[in-house]
CSV table of C-alpha atoms in Angstrom, one decimal:
chain,number,residue,atom,x,y,z
A,207,MET,CA,58.3,170.9,214.3
A,208,LEU,CA,56.9,174.2,215.7
A,209,ALA,CA,53.5,173.8,217.3
A,210,GLU,CA,51.4,176.9,218.0
A,211,LEU,CA,48.4,177.1,220.3
A,212,ALA,CA,46.4,180.3,219.9
A,213,PHE,CA,44.8,181.9,223.0
A,214,SER,CA,41.7,184.0,223.2
A,215,VAL,CA,40.8,186.1,226.3
A,216,SER,CA,38.5,183.2,227.3
A,217,ASP,CA,41.4,180.7,227.0
A,218,LEU,CA,43.6,182.8,229.3
A,219,ALA,CA,40.8,183.1,231.8
A,220,GLN,CA,40.5,179.3,231.9
A,221,MET,CA,44.2,178.7,232.3
A,222,ARG,CA,45.1,177.1,235.6
A,223,PHE,CA,47.7,175.0,237.5
A,224,ALA,CA,47.4,171.5,238.9
A,225,VAL,CA,49.6,169.0,240.7
A,226,SER,CA,48.9,165.5,239.3
A,227,PRO,CA,50.2,162.1,240.6
A,228,MET,CA,49.8,160.5,237.3
A,229,TRP,CA,52.0,163.1,235.6
A,230,GLU,CA,54.8,161.8,238.0
A,231,VAL,CA,53.9,158.1,237.3
A,232,GLY,CA,54.4,158.1,233.6
A,233,PRO,CA,57.5,160.2,233.2
A,234,SER,CA,59.2,158.6,236.2
A,235,TYR,CA,58.5,155.1,234.8
A,236,ARG,CA,59.9,156.1,231.4
A,237,LEU,CA,63.1,157.4,233.0
A,238,LEU,CA,63.5,154.1,234.8
A,239,ALA,CA,62.7,152.0,231.8
A,240,SER,CA,65.2,153.9,229.6
A,241,GLY,CA,68.1,152.9,231.8
A,242,ALA,CA,69.5,156.4,231.4
A,243,ALA,CA,68.0,158.5,234.2
A,244,PRO,CA,69.5,162.0,234.3
A,245,LEU,CA,72.2,162.7,236.9
A,246,VAL,CA,69.7,164.5,239.2
A,247,HIS,CA,67.5,161.4,239.5
A,248,ARG,CA,70.2,158.8,239.9
A,249,PRO,CA,70.0,158.5,243.7
A,250,TRP,CA,66.3,157.8,243.4
A,251,ALA,CA,66.6,155.5,240.4
A,252,GLU,CA,69.3,153.4,242.2
A,253,GLN,CA,67.0,152.9,245.1
A,254,VAL,CA,63.8,152.2,243.1
A,255,ARG,CA,65.0,150.0,240.2
A,256,PRO,CA,65.7,146.9,242.3
A,257,ARG,CA,62.2,147.1,243.9
A,258,LEU,CA,60.5,147.3,240.5
A,259,ALA,CA,62.5,144.3,239.2
A,260,ALA,CA,61.6,142.3,242.3
A,261,ALA,CA,57.9,143.1,241.8
A,262,GLY,CA,58.1,142.3,238.0
A,263,LEU,CA,57.0,145.9,237.1
A,264,ASP,CA,59.8,146.2,234.6
A,265,ARG,CA,57.9,143.7,232.4
A,266,GLY,CA,54.2,144.4,233.2
A,267,TRP,CA,51.4,146.5,231.9
A,268,LEU,CA,53.3,149.8,232.2
A,269,ALA,CA,56.2,148.4,230.3
A,270,GLU,CA,54.0,148.2,227.2
A,271,LEU,CA,51.8,151.3,227.8
A,272,ILE,CA,54.7,153.6,228.6
A,273,PRO,CA,57.4,153.0,225.9
A,274,PRO,CA,60.9,154.5,226.2
A,275,SER,CA,59.9,157.2,223.8
A,276,GLY,CA,56.9,158.4,221.8
A,277,TYR,CA,53.2,158.4,222.5
A,278,VAL,CA,51.6,157.3,225.8
A,279,PRO,CA,47.9,156.6,225.8
A,280,ASP,CA,46.1,159.7,226.9
A,281,PHE,CA,43.7,157.9,229.2
A,282,LEU,CA,46.6,157.5,231.6
A,283,ASN,CA,46.6,161.2,232.2
A,284,PRO,CA,43.0,162.4,232.9
A,285,ALA,CA,42.7,166.1,233.1
A,286,PRO,CA,42.8,167.1,236.8
A,287,THR,CA,39.4,168.5,237.8
A,288,GLY,CA,41.0,170.4,240.8
A,289,PRO,CA,44.3,171.8,241.8
A,290,ALA,CA,45.6,168.6,243.4
A,291,PRO,CA,43.7,165.4,242.8
A,292,SER,CA,44.8,162.3,244.7
A,293,LEU,CA,46.1,159.2,243.0
A,294,THR,CA,42.9,157.4,244.1
A,295,GLU,CA,40.8,160.0,242.2
A,296,GLU,CA,42.9,159.8,239.1
A,297,LEU,CA,42.8,156.0,239.1
A,298,ALA,CA,39.0,156.1,239.4
A,299,ARG,CA,38.9,158.2,236.2
A,300,ILE,CA,41.3,155.8,234.5
A,301,ARG,CA,39.1,152.8,235.4
A,302,ALA,CA,36.0,154.7,234.0
A,303,THR,CA,37.6,155.3,230.6
A,304,PRO,CA,35.2,154.2,227.8
A,305,ALA,CA,36.2,151.1,225.9
A,306,ASP,CA,36.2,152.7,222.5
A,307,ARG,CA,38.6,155.4,223.7
A,308,ILE,CA,41.0,152.8,225.1
A,309,ARG,CA,41.0,151.0,221.8
A,310,ARG,CA,41.4,154.1,219.8
A,311,GLU,CA,44.5,155.2,221.8
A,312,LEU,CA,45.9,151.7,221.8
A,313,ASP,CA,45.7,151.8,218.0
A,314,ARG,CA,47.7,154.9,217.9
A,315,LEU,CA,50.3,153.4,220.3
A,316,ALA,CA,50.5,150.3,218.1
A,317,GLN,CA,51.0,152.4,215.0
A,318,GLU,CA,53.9,154.2,216.6
A,319,GLN,CA,55.5,151.1,218.2
A,320,GLY,CA,55.0,148.7,215.4
A,321,GLY,CA,52.2,146.6,216.9
A,322,HIS,CA,50.5,145.6,220.1
A,323,GLY,CA,52.3,143.8,222.8
A,324,PRO,CA,50.7,140.7,224.5
A,325,ARG,CA,49.2,142.7,227.4
A,326,SER,CA,48.0,145.5,225.1
A,327,ARG,CA,46.2,142.9,223.0
A,328,THR,CA,44.3,141.7,226.0
A,329,LEU,CA,43.5,145.3,227.1
A,330,TYR,CA,42.2,145.9,223.5
A,331,ALA,CA,40.0,142.8,223.6
A,332,GLU,CA,38.6,143.4,227.1
A,333,PRO,CA,39.1,147.1,227.9
A,334,GLN,CA,36.8,147.5,230.9
A,335,ALA,CA,38.0,144.4,232.6
A,336,ARG,CA,41.7,144.8,231.9
A,337,VAL,CA,42.0,148.5,232.7
A,338,VAL,CA,41.3,147.5,236.3
A,339,ARG,CA,44.5,145.5,236.2
A,340,VAL,CA,46.4,148.4,234.8
A,341,ALA,CA,45.1,150.6,237.7
A,342,GLU,CA,46.2,147.9,240.2
A,343,GLU,CA,49.7,147.9,238.7
A,344,ILE,CA,49.9,151.7,238.8
A,345,GLU,CA,49.0,151.5,242.5
A,346,THR,CA,51.8,149.0,243.1
A,347,TYR,CA,54.3,151.2,241.2
A,348,TRP,CA,53.2,154.2,243.2
A,349,GLU,CA,53.7,152.4,246.5
A,350,LEU,CA,57.2,151.2,245.5
A,351,ALA,CA,58.6,154.2,243.5
A,352,LEU,CA,56.8,157.4,244.5
A,353,ALA,CA,54.8,157.2,247.7
A,354,PRO,CA,57.8,157.0,250.0
A,355,TYR,CA,59.2,160.2,248.3
A,356,TRP,CA,55.9,162.0,247.8
A,357,ALA,CA,56.3,164.5,250.6
A,358,ARG,CA,59.6,165.8,249.1
A,359,ILE,CA,58.3,165.7,245.6
A,360,ARG,CA,55.1,167.5,246.5
A,361,ALA,CA,57.0,170.3,248.3
A,362,VAL,CA,58.9,171.0,245.0
A,363,LEU,CA,55.7,171.0,243.0
A,364,ASP,CA,53.8,173.3,245.4
A,365,ALA,CA,56.7,175.7,245.5
A,366,ASP,CA,56.8,175.8,241.7
A,367,VAL,CA,53.1,176.6,241.5
A,368,PHE,CA,53.4,179.3,244.1
A,369,HIS,CA,56.3,180.9,242.1
A,370,ARG,CA,54.6,180.7,238.8
A,371,ALA,CA,51.3,182.1,240.1
A,372,ARG,CA,53.1,185.0,241.7
A,373,GLN,CA,55.1,185.5,238.4
A,374,ALA,CA,51.9,185.7,236.4
A,375,ALA,CA,50.3,188.1,238.9
A,376,GLU,CA,53.3,190.4,238.9
A,377,HIS,CA,54.4,190.2,235.3
A,378,GLY,CA,51.6,188.7,233.2
A,379,ALA,CA,51.1,185.4,231.3
A,380,GLY,CA,53.9,186.2,228.8
A,381,ARG,CA,56.6,186.2,231.4
A,382,LEU,CA,55.2,183.0,232.9
A,383,PHE,CA,55.2,181.1,229.6
A,384,ASN,CA,58.6,182.3,228.5
A,385,ASP,CA,60.1,181.1,231.8
A,386,LEU,CA,58.6,177.6,231.7
A,387,HIS,CA,61.2,175.9,229.4
A,388,PRO,CA,63.5,177.0,226.5
A,389,SER,CA,61.3,175.1,224.1
A,390,VAL,CA,58.2,177.1,225.2
A,391,SER,CA,57.6,180.7,224.3
A,392,TRP,CA,54.8,183.2,224.1
A,393,ASP,CA,54.4,185.4,221.1
A,394,ASP,CA,51.6,187.9,220.9
A,395,SER,CA,48.5,185.7,221.5
A,396,ALA,CA,50.0,182.2,221.0
A,397,LEU,CA,51.9,179.6,222.9
A,398,ARG,CA,54.7,178.1,220.8
A,399,LEU,CA,56.3,174.6,221.5
A,400,SER,CA,59.4,174.2,219.4
A,401,ARG,CA,59.9,170.5,220.0
A,402,ARG,CA,56.4,169.0,219.8
A,403,HIS,CA,56.2,166.3,217.1
A,404,ARG,CA,52.5,166.8,216.2
A,405,PRO,CA,50.5,169.8,215.1
A,406,LEU,CA,48.6,171.7,217.8
A,407,SER,CA,45.8,174.2,217.3
A,408,ARG,CA,42.6,175.3,219.0
A,409,THR,CA,40.6,173.2,216.5
A,410,THR,CA,42.3,170.0,217.9
A,411,ALA,CA,42.4,171.1,221.6
A,412,GLY,CA,39.9,172.1,224.2
A,413,ALA,CA,39.6,175.6,225.8
A,414,GLY,CA,42.1,177.0,228.3
A,415,LEU,CA,45.3,175.3,229.4
A,416,LEU,CA,46.4,173.1,232.3
A,417,LEU,CA,49.9,173.8,233.5
A,418,ILE,CA,51.3,170.8,235.5
A,419,PRO,CA,54.7,170.9,237.1
A,420,SER,CA,56.6,167.6,237.2
A,421,VAL,CA,59.9,166.6,238.7
A,422,PHE,CA,60.3,163.8,236.1
A,423,ALA,CA,59.2,165.7,233.0
A,424,TRP,CA,62.6,165.6,231.2
A,425,PRO,CA,64.3,166.7,229.0
A,426,VAL,CA,61.4,168.6,227.4
A,427,PRO,CA,57.8,169.3,228.5
A,428,PHE,CA,55.1,166.7,227.7
A,429,THR,CA,51.7,167.6,226.2
A,430,ARG,CA,48.3,165.9,226.2
A,431,VAL,CA,45.6,167.1,223.8
A,432,THR,CA,42.2,165.3,224.1
A,433,PRO,CA,39.3,167.6,223.4
A,434,PRO,CA,36.9,168.7,224.9
A,435,GLU,CA,39.3,168.7,227.9
A,436,PRO,CA,41.8,171.5,228.1
A,437,PRO,CA,45.2,170.8,226.7
A,438,GLN,CA,47.8,169.7,229.4
A,439,LEU,CA,51.4,170.9,229.5
A,440,ALA,CA,53.6,169.1,232.0
A,441,TYR,CA,56.8,171.0,232.4
A,442,PRO,CA,60.0,170.5,234.5
A,443,ALA,CA,59.4,172.0,238.0
A,444,ARG,CA,61.8,174.5,239.4
A,445,GLY,CA,63.9,173.1,242.2
A,446,THR,CA,64.2,169.6,240.8
A,447,GLY,CA,67.9,169.9,240.6
A,448,ALA,CA,68.1,169.9,244.4
A,449,LEU,CA,65.4,167.3,245.0
A,450,TRP,CA,67.5,164.4,246.2
A,451,GLU,CA,70.3,166.4,247.8
A,452,ARG,CA,71.0,165.5,251.4
A,453,ARG,CA,69.9,168.2,253.7
A,454,PRO,CA,71.6,168.1,257.1
A,455,VAL,CA,69.6,169.2,260.1
A,456,ALA,CA,71.7,171.7,262.0
A,457,GLY,CA,69.2,172.0,264.9
A,458,ALA,CA,68.9,168.2,265.6
A,459,GLU,CA,69.9,168.7,269.2
A,460,ALA,CA,67.1,171.2,269.8
A,461,LEU,CA,64.7,168.9,268.1
A,462,ALA,CA,65.9,166.0,270.2
A,463,ALA,CA,64.8,167.9,273.3
A,464,VAL,CA,61.3,167.6,272.0
A,465,LEU,CA,61.2,164.2,270.3
A,466,GLY,CA,64.1,162.4,272.0
A,467,ARG,CA,67.5,161.6,270.6
A,468,SER,CA,66.6,158.2,269.1
A,469,ARG,CA,63.4,159.4,267.3
A,470,THR,CA,65.2,162.5,266.0
A,471,ARG,CA,68.1,160.3,264.8
A,472,LEU,CA,65.6,158.1,262.9
A,473,LEU,CA,64.0,161.1,261.3
A,474,THR,CA,67.3,162.5,260.1
A,475,GLU,CA,68.3,159.0,258.8
A,476,LEU,CA,65.1,158.9,256.7
A,477,GLU,CA,66.5,161.4,254.2
A,478,SER,CA,65.7,158.5,251.9
A,479,PRO,CA,63.1,155.8,252.7
A,480,ALA,CA,64.4,152.7,254.6
A,481,SER,CA,63.3,149.6,256.4
A,482,THR,CA,63.5,148.8,260.1
A,483,THR,CA,66.5,146.5,259.5
A,484,GLU,CA,68.3,149.1,257.5
A,485,LEU,CA,67.7,151.8,260.1
A,486,ALA,CA,68.8,149.5,262.9
A,487,ARG,CA,72.0,148.9,261.0
A,488,ARG,CA,72.7,152.6,260.4
A,489,THR,CA,71.9,153.8,263.9
A,490,GLU,CA,73.1,150.7,265.9
A,491,LEU,CA,69.8,150.7,267.7
A,492,SER,CA,68.0,147.4,268.3
A,493,ALA,CA,65.5,146.4,265.6
A,494,ALA,CA,62.8,146.2,268.4
A,495,GLY,CA,63.7,149.7,269.5
A,496,VAL,CA,63.6,151.1,266.0
A,497,SER,CA,60.2,149.5,265.4
A,498,GLN,CA,58.9,151.0,268.7
A,499,TYR,CA,60.1,154.5,267.8
A,500,LEU,CA,58.8,154.3,264.2
A,501,THR,CA,55.4,153.3,265.6
A,502,ALA,CA,55.4,156.4,267.8
A,503,LEU,CA,56.5,158.6,264.9
A,504,ARG,CA,53.9,157.2,262.6
A,505,GLU,CA,51.1,157.7,265.2
A,506,ALA,CA,52.3,161.3,265.4
A,507,GLY,CA,52.1,161.8,261.7
A,508,LEU,CA,55.8,162.2,261.2
A,509,VAL,CA,56.5,159.0,259.2
A,510,SER,CA,54.5,156.9,256.7
A,511,ALA,CA,54.9,153.2,255.9
A,512,HIS,CA,54.9,151.7,252.5
A,513,ARG,CA,54.9,148.0,251.6
A,514,ALA,CA,57.8,146.9,249.3
A,515,GLY,CA,57.7,143.2,248.7
A,516,ARG,CA,58.3,141.4,252.0
A,517,SER,CA,59.6,144.5,253.8
A,518,VAL,CA,58.1,147.9,254.8
A,519,LEU,CA,59.8,151.2,253.9
A,520,TYR,CA,59.4,154.1,256.2
A,521,ALA,CA,59.5,157.7,254.9
A,522,ARG,CA,59.2,161.2,256.4
A,523,THR,CA,55.9,162.9,255.9
A,524,SER,CA,55.4,166.6,254.9
A,525,VAL,CA,54.8,167.4,258.5
A,526,ALA,CA,58.2,165.9,259.4
A,527,GLU,CA,59.9,167.8,256.6
A,528,SER,CA,58.4,171.0,257.8
A,529,LEU,CA,59.5,170.3,261.4
A,530,LEU,CA,63.1,169.6,260.3
A,531,VAL,CA,63.2,172.8,258.3
A,532,ALA,CA,62.0,174.7,261.4
A,533,TYR,CA,64.8,173.2,263.4
A,534,THR,CA,67.5,174.1,261.0
A,535,PRO,CA,67.7,177.8,262.0
A,536,GLY,CA,70.1,180.5,261.2
A,537,VAL,CA,70.2,181.5,264.8
A,538,GLU,CA,71.5,179.4,267.6
A,539,ARG,CA,68.6,178.2,269.8
A,540,GLY,CA,70.5,176.7,272.6
A,541,ARG,CA,71.5,173.1,273.3
A,542,SER,CA,69.4,170.4,274.9
A,543,GLN,CA,70.4,169.0,278.3
A,544,GLY,CA,69.4,165.4,277.9
A,545,GLY,CA,66.0,164.3,276.7
A,546,ALA,CA,63.9,161.2,276.1
A,547,PRO,CA,65.4,158.3,274.1
């Protein structure tokens, strides 16, 4: 089906970009639940699936609300009110969803999926009480599946927004739309979506347009249309193909002169999140030493800690990612002569 969304001058004036944590939650959970994550996301999926199974998230609220295909209740994707809402802000809006809207959207989900699941039935019966449980499960999922990787994901999303905004400024909205995805095109004064399953028009959508890059929106963009809010278009972000590639730090020795060899080694090992035990095994440092160095790195804002069952996963922050990039120069900066451990 070809869906067409007309644009007035006012709609174009209200078009904006946003980065949304919930637009990573839904599509990423769907990829994991499908059991067929695309090649680009397999390194991430192989790390995350065992954590979700251990926490029971493969059979919880999200398992019913985010089916392998088809409709996902719109209340799970509140329209971002700013350029980059936090997960906490989005969950607050999910918890505040009116009961009648939750029921209405669950009815649509049941219609497409052939009925309500057991958790959906309890949510339908007690929307305001049970939506709190849904939000709690989303928080757990976030901590296990996305928070340890958020610095890297966010860097890709921000780079995409910067590129698209510059593209629109230099070449206009038409070039921007035509470059989003092969299924999206701009023709005269309308945006066309060639693979949307339901009709789309300004009579069924709010004003403007929210463009939301997502590393997990695959294989086609996702849309959410709930007037009077602006329609949302979550599209695959540029740079996703290299998201999980290992990036060696050519300037590790120079960085070690500042941070110390052991702390630098731990930062380079945190290409993917890991526990103290795993880092000790990889680096042959003592578990006590690793714990001490991680504490120092965390206090300096270079690593973050995330609870995963009985263990804690450590991950590089955006500050650490920027630091490592800065110490991967194209010009030799000299070698360190020793340094702190």
